[in-house]
Coordinates of C-alpha atoms in Angstrom, one line a residue:
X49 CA 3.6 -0.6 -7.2
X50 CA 4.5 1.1 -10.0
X51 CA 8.0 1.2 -11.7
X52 CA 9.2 3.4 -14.3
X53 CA 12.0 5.4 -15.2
X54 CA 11.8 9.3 -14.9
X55 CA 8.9 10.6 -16.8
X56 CA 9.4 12.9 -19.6
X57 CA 8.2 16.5 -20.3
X58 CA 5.6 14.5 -22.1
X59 CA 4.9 11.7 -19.8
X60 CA 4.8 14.1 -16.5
X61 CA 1.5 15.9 -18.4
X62 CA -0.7 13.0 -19.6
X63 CA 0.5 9.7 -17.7
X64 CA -2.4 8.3 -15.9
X65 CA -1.5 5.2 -14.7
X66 CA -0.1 5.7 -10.9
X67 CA -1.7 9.2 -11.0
X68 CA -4.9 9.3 -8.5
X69 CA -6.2 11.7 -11.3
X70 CA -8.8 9.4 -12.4
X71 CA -10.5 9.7 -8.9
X72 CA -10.5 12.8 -8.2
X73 CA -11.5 14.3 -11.4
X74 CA -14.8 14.6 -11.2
X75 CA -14.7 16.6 -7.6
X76 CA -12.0 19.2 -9.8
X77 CA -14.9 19.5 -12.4
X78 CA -17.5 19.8 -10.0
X79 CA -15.8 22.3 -7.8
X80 CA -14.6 24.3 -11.4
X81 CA -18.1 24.5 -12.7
X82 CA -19.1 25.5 -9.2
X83 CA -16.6 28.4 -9.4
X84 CA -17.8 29.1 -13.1
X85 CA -21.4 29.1 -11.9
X86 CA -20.4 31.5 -9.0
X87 CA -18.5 34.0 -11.0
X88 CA -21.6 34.1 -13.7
X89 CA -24.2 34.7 -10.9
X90 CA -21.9 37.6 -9.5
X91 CA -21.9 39.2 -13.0
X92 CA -25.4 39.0 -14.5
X93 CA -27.4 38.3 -12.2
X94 CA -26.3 39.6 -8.6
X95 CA -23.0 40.5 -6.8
X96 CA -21.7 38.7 -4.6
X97 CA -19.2 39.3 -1.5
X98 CA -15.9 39.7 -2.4
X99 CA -13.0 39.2 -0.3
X100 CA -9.1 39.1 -0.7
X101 CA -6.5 36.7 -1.2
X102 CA -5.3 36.9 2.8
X103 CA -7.2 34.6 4.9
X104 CA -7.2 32.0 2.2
X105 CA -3.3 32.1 2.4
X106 CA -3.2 31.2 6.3
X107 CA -6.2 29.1 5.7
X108 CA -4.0 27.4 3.3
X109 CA -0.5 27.0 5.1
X110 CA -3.0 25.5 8.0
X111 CA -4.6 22.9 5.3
X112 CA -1.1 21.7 3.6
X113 CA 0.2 21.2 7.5
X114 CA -2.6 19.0 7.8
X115 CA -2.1 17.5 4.6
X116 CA 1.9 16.8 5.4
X117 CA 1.2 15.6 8.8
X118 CA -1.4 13.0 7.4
X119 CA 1.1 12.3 4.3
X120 CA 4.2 11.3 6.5
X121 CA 1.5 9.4 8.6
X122 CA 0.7 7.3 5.6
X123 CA 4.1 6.9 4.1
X124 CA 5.0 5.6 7.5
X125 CA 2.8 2.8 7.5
X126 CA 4.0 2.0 3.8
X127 CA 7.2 2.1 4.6
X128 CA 7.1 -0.3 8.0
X129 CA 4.9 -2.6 5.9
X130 CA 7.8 -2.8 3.4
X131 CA 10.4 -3.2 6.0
X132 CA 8.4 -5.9 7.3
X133 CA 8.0 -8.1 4.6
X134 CA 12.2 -7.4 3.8
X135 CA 12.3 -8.5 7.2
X136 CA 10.2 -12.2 6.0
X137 CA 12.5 -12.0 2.9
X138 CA 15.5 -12.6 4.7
X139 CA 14.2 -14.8 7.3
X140 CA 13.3 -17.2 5.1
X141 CA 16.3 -17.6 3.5
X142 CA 17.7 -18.0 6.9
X143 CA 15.3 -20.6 7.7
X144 CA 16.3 -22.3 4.7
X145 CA 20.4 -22.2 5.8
X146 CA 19.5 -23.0 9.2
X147 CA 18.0 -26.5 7.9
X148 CA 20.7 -27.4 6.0
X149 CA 22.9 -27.1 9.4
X150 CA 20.2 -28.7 11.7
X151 CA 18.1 -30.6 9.7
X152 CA 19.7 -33.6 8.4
X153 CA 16.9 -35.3 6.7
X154 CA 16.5 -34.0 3.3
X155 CA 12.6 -35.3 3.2
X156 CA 11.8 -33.2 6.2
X157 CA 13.9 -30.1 5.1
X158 CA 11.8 -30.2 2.1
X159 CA 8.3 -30.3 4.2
X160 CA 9.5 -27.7 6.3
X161 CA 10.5 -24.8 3.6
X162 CA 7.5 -25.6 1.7
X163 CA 5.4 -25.1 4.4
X164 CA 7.1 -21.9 5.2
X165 CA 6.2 -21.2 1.5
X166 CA 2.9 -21.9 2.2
X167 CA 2.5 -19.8 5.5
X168 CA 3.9 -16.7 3.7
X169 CA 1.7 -17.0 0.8
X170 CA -1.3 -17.3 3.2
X171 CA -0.1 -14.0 5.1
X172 CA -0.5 -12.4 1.8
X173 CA -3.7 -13.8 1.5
X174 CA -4.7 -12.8 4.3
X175 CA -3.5 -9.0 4.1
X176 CA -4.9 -8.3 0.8
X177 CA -8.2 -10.7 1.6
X178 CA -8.4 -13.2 -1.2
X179 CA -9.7 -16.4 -1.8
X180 CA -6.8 -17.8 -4.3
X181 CA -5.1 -20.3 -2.8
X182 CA -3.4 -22.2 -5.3
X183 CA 0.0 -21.4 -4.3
X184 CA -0.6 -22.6 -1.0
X185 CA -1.5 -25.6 -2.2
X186 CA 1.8 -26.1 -4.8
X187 CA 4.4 -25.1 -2.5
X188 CA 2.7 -25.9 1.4
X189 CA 0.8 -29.5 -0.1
X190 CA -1.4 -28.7 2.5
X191 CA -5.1 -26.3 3.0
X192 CA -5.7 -24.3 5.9
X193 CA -8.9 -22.7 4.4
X194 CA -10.8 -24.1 7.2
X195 CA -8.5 -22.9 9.9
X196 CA -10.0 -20.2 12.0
X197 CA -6.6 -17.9 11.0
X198 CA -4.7 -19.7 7.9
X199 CA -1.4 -17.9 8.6
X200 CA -1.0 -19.2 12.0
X201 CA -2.4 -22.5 11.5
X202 CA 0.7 -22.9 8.7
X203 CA 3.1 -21.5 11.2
X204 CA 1.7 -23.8 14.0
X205 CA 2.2 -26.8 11.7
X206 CA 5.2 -26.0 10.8
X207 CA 6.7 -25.3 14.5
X208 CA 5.8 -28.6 15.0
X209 CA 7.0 -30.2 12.4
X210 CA 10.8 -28.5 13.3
X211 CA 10.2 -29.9 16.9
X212 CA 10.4 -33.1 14.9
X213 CA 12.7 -33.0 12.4
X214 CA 15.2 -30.8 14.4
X215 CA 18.7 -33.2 15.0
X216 CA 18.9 -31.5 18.5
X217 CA 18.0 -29.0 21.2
X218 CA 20.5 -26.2 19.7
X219 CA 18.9 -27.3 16.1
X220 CA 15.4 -26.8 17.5
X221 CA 16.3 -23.4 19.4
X222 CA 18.2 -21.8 16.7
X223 CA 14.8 -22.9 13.9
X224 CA 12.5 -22.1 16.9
X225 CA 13.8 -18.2 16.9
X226 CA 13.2 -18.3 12.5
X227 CA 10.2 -19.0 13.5
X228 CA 9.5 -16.3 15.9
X229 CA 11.1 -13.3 14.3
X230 CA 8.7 -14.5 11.3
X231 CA 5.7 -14.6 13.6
X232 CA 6.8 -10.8 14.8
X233 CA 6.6 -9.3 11.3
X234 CA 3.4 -11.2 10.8
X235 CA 1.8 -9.6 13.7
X236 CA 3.5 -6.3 12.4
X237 CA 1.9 -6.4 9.1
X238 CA -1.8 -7.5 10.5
X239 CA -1.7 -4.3 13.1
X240 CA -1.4 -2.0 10.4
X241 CA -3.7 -3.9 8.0
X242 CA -6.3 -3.9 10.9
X243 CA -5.3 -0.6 12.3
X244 CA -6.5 2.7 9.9
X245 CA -5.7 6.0 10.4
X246 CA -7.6 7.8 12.8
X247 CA -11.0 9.0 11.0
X248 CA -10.6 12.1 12.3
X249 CA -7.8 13.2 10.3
X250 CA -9.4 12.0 7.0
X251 CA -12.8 14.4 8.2
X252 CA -10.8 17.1 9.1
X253 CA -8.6 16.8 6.0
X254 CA -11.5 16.2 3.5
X255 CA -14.0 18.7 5.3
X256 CA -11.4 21.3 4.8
X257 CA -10.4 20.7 1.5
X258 CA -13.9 21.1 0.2
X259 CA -14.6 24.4 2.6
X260 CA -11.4 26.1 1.0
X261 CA -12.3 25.1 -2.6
X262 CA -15.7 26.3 -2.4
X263 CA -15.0 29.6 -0.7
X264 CA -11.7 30.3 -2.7
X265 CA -13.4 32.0 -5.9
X266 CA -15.6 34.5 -3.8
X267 CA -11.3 36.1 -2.9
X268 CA -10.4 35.1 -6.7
X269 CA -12.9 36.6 -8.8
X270 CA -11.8 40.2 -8.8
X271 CA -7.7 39.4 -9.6
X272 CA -8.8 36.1 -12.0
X273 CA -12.0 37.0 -13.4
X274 CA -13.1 34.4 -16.1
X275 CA -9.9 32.1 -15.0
X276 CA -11.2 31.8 -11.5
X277 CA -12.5 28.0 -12.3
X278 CA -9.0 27.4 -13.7
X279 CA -7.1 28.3 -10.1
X280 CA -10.0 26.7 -8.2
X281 CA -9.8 23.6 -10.5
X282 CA -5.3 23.6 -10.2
X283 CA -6.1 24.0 -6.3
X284 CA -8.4 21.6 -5.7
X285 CA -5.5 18.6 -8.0
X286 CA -3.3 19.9 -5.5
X287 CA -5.2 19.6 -2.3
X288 CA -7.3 16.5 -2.9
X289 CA -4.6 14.9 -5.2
X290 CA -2.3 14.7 -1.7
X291 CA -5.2 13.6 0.0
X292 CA -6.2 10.8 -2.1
X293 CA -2.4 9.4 -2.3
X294 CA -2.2 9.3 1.5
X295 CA -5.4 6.9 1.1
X296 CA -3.6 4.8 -1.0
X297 CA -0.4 4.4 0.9
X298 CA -1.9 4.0 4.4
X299 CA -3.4 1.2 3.4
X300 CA -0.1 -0.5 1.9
X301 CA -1.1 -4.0 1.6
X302 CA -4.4 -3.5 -0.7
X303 CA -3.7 -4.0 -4.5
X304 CA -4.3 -0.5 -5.3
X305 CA -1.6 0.9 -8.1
X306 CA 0.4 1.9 -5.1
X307 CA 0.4 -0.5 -2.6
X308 CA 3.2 -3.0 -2.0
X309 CA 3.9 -5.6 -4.6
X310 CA 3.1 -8.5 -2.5
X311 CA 3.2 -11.1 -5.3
X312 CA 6.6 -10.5 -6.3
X313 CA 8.0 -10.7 -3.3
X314 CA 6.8 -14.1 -2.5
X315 CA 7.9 -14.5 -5.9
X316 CA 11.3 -13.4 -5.0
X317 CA 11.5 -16.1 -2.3
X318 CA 10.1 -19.2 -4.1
X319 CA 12.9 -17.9 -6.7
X320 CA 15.5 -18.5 -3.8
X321 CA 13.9 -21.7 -2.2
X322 CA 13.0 -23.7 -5.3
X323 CA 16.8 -25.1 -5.8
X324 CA 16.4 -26.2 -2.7
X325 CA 12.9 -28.5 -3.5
X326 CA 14.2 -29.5 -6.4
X327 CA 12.1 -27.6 -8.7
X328 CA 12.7 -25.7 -11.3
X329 CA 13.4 -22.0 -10.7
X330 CA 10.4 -20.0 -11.7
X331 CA 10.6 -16.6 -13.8
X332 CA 10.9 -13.5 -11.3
X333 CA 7.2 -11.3 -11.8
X334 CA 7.3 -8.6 -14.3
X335 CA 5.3 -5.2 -14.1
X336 CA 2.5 -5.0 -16.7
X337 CA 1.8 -1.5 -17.8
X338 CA 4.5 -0.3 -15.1
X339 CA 2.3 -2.1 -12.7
X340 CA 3.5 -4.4 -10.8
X341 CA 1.7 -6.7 -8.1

């Protein structure tokens, strides 16, 4: 994610970082020069057909609806995601609350938030598809690489573990329910980790992108003349600028510039839980390059 104040005058017309200029650069210089190329064929060496501005203007309130409907889509899915993981946020600090009222041993409360630790660094894991598990192994003590799903195999463990340490049946209910609301936003996450957009929306989208930017200087060329590449090249930021982002936010949980900083949210919670263990409280993440993970 990244964080930053409100970008100056200066800021707003060369920042890079967060922009999705960088990839789609070379499609504005390809379709410019295309445009360039077009405009030079029509004037030395044959003319070309010529058309008005009209149809490109209903062809492009149809493209942007597209666009917006596949943008509100996306943000959608960012959003839940991060209401989701403010959900796991808050029920782990409630777990933590609950075992101080039902779980009298301190040795067992201990066991049980740090493999609550443990599961919710693994469901990051898992989202984002990593390999680092050295987390897990600090706070959990215990590996679930070999586990056919990490996540659950933590969870499992630690249900059982509550059916043990739990003083009585209230106790054990009251923890058992922690449990499941965490296990709801777990399966809440993984459906839209494991659930894209449609494809068709992307093929439309893109398909139509590139048909409008290519056929836009042949209704440009007489108004724009030698600027035609300019307006294609503005155009085709706009068009396949939106397009890009909503790639990046459907897909919240990858560690593109602007997914959702995972790390620091499991940050945030080993920052509330580590009084608790008896360790010492570590520093909360902070972005690098506005960046953070």
């Amino acid at each position: 994610m990244i964080l930053r104040d409100k970008p100056g005058l200066m800021q707003l017309m060369f920042a890079v970082r967060g922009s999705v200029l960088p990839r789609i650069l070379p499609r504005i210089i390809g379709l410019s020069a295309l445009s360039a190329l077009i405009l030079w064929i029509d004037s030395e060496v044959l003319r070309l057909p010529h058309t008005n501005a009209a149809p490109f203007a209903v062809f492009g309130i149809a493209l942007s609806l597209f666009l917006g409907f596949r943008n509100n889509a996306a943000y959608d899915r960012w959003w839940e995601g991060r209401k989701l993981w403010g959900q796991l946020v808050a029920d782990m600090r409630g777990l933590s609350r609950d075992c101080d009222l039902f779980v009298s041993s301190s040795e067992a409360r201990h066991r049980i938030l740090r493999l609550a630790l443990g599961f919710l660094h693994l469901h990051r894991i898992n989202l984002r598809r990593q390999d680092d598990r050295s987390a897990v192994l600090f706070w959990g003590g215990e590996d679930f690489a070999t586990a056919p799903h990490p996540p659950c195999a933590a969870l499992d463990r630690l249900t059982v573990e509550i059916g043990r340490a739990a003083d009585d049946g209230f106790g054990r209910k009251a923890l058992g329910e922690r449990i499941a609301s965490m296990a709801l936003a777990q399966a809440g996450c993984e459906r839209i980790a494991t659930t894209p957009l449609p494809y068709v929306y992307s093929l439309l989208v893109f398909r139509t992108t590139y048909l409008y930017c290519l056929l836009l200087p042949f209704a440009l060329i007489d108004g724009a003349g030698w600027l035609t590449p300019v307006f294609v090249g503005i155009v085709a930021y706009v068009f396949f600028g939106l397009a890009e982002v909503t790639e990046e936010l459907s897909a919240p949980f990858g560690e593109t510039v602007n997914g959702l900083p995972l790390d620091a949210i499991c940050r945030t919670v080993e920052r509330t839980l580590a009084p608790r263990l008896g360790q010492e409280v570590p520093p909360p993440l902070q972005p690098v390059d506005y960046f953070l993970s």
